[in-house]
Amino acid sequence: MIPVRSATADDAEAWLRMREALWPHHDGGSHAAEVQQYFQGKLHMPLEVLLDMDQSGAPVGFAELSIRSYADHSLSFWPLALDLPGALH
């Protein structure tokens, strides 16, 4: 079983690092601003952020959950921790 839990403000740096690895084409600082706004309760999306934890308890993946009336892309998973098979480099 893969441990998954809700993100807390203590996870902001790890979540930010994973977002920047997954979506490097976003403008500089936009990820940081969104992470900060999420923990301040100022964003409508995502509604929830879940983190996938490794055996030591470190975040190695994430899911941003939102409810929409449309689907623009299919669900995908990218292993982001550098020591996992198939990870982004």
Tab-separated table of C-alpha atoms in Angstrom:
chain	number	residue	atom	x	y	z
A	1	MET	CA	0.000	0.000	0.000
A	2	ILE	CA	1.254	3.474	-0.899
A	3	PRO	CA	0.840	5.950	1.966
A	4	VAL	CA	-1.084	9.053	0.863
A	5	ARG	CA	-2.058	12.032	2.987
A	6	SER	CA	-3.293	15.584	2.653
A	7	ALA	CA	-0.625	18.239	2.204
A	8	THR	CA	0.075	20.628	5.064
A	9	ALA	CA	1.884	23.956	5.081
A	10	ASP	CA	5.006	22.060	6.200
A	11	ASP	CA	4.922	20.298	2.793
A	12	ALA	CA	4.927	23.525	0.762
A	13	GLU	CA	8.584	23.287	-0.307
A	14	ALA	CA	8.323	19.635	-1.416
A	15	TRP	CA	5.050	20.264	-3.279
A	16	LEU	CA	6.542	23.333	-4.958
A	17	ARG	CA	9.630	21.386	-6.058
A	18	MET	CA	7.461	18.631	-7.581
A	19	ARG	CA	5.189	21.147	-9.374
A	20	GLU	CA	8.212	22.898	-10.872
A	21	ALA	CA	9.611	19.541	-12.074
A	22	LEU	CA	6.291	18.518	-13.643
A	23	TRP	CA	5.397	21.885	-15.181
A	24	PRO	CA	8.702	23.714	-15.830
A	25	HIS	CA	7.179	25.859	-18.603
A	26	HIS	CA	5.118	27.974	-16.164
A	27	ASP	CA	6.283	31.501	-15.475
A	28	GLY	CA	8.864	31.911	-12.752
A	29	GLY	CA	7.213	32.364	-9.390
A	30	SER	CA	3.714	31.300	-10.433
A	31	HIS	CA	4.018	27.918	-8.710
A	32	ALA	CA	5.302	29.502	-5.508
A	33	ALA	CA	2.470	32.029	-5.493
A	34	GLU	CA	-0.154	29.318	-6.038
A	35	VAL	CA	1.266	27.096	-3.287
A	36	GLN	CA	1.232	30.034	-0.884
A	37	GLN	CA	-2.325	31.023	-1.872
A	38	TYR	CA	-3.505	27.414	-1.467
A	39	PHE	CA	-2.340	27.273	2.146
A	40	GLN	CA	-3.843	30.721	2.789
A	41	GLY	CA	-7.224	29.430	1.551
A	42	LYS	CA	-7.298	31.892	-1.368
A	43	LEU	CA	-7.527	29.399	-4.287
A	44	HIS	CA	-10.669	27.738	-5.640
A	45	MET	CA	-8.611	25.026	-7.339
A	46	PRO	CA	-7.193	22.692	-6.278
A	47	LEU	CA	-9.704	21.794	-3.604
A	48	GLU	CA	-7.280	19.327	-2.027
A	49	VAL	CA	-3.668	18.287	-2.480
A	50	LEU	CA	-2.633	14.726	-1.686
A	51	LEU	CA	0.952	13.617	-1.262
A	52	ASP	CA	2.387	10.168	-1.924
A	53	MET	CA	4.973	9.312	0.729
A	54	ASP	CA	8.018	7.055	0.485
A	55	GLN	CA	9.050	4.579	3.174
A	56	SER	CA	10.873	7.277	5.128
A	57	GLY	CA	7.836	9.590	5.087
A	58	ALA	CA	9.189	12.004	2.473
A	59	PRO	CA	6.809	13.264	-0.249
A	60	VAL	CA	7.558	11.666	-3.640
A	61	GLY	CA	4.411	12.439	-5.648
A	62	PHE	CA	1.263	14.521	-5.529
A	63	ALA	CA	-2.277	14.826	-6.823
A	64	GLU	CA	-4.182	18.101	-7.057
A	65	LEU	CA	-7.909	17.435	-6.767
A	66	SER	CA	-10.533	19.708	-8.289
A	67	ILE	CA	-14.151	19.404	-9.359
A	68	ARG	CA	-14.869	20.695	-12.854
A	69	SER	CA	-17.789	20.535	-15.258
A	70	TYR	CA	-15.398	19.476	-18.045
A	71	ALA	CA	-12.301	17.325	-18.573
A	72	ASP	CA	-9.486	18.840	-20.603
A	73	HIS	CA	-6.894	16.062	-20.142
A	74	SER	CA	-6.856	12.506	-18.942
A	75	LEU	CA	-5.409	11.623	-15.560
A	76	SER	CA	-1.696	10.963	-15.622
A	77	PHE	CA	0.972	10.145	-13.075
A	78	TRP	CA	4.625	11.098	-13.275
A	79	PRO	CA	7.018	9.712	-10.644
A	80	LEU	CA	8.988	12.763	-9.575
A	81	ALA	CA	11.360	11.484	-6.921
A	82	LEU	CA	14.740	11.150	-8.565
A	83	ASP	CA	15.461	7.783	-7.003
A	84	LEU	CA	12.315	6.048	-8.312
A	85	PRO	CA	12.210	4.035	-11.540
A	86	GLY	CA	10.847	6.149	-14.383
A	87	ALA	CA	11.461	9.414	-12.522
A	88	LEU	CA	11.865	12.707	-14.355
A	89	HIS	CA	15.483	13.762	-14.706
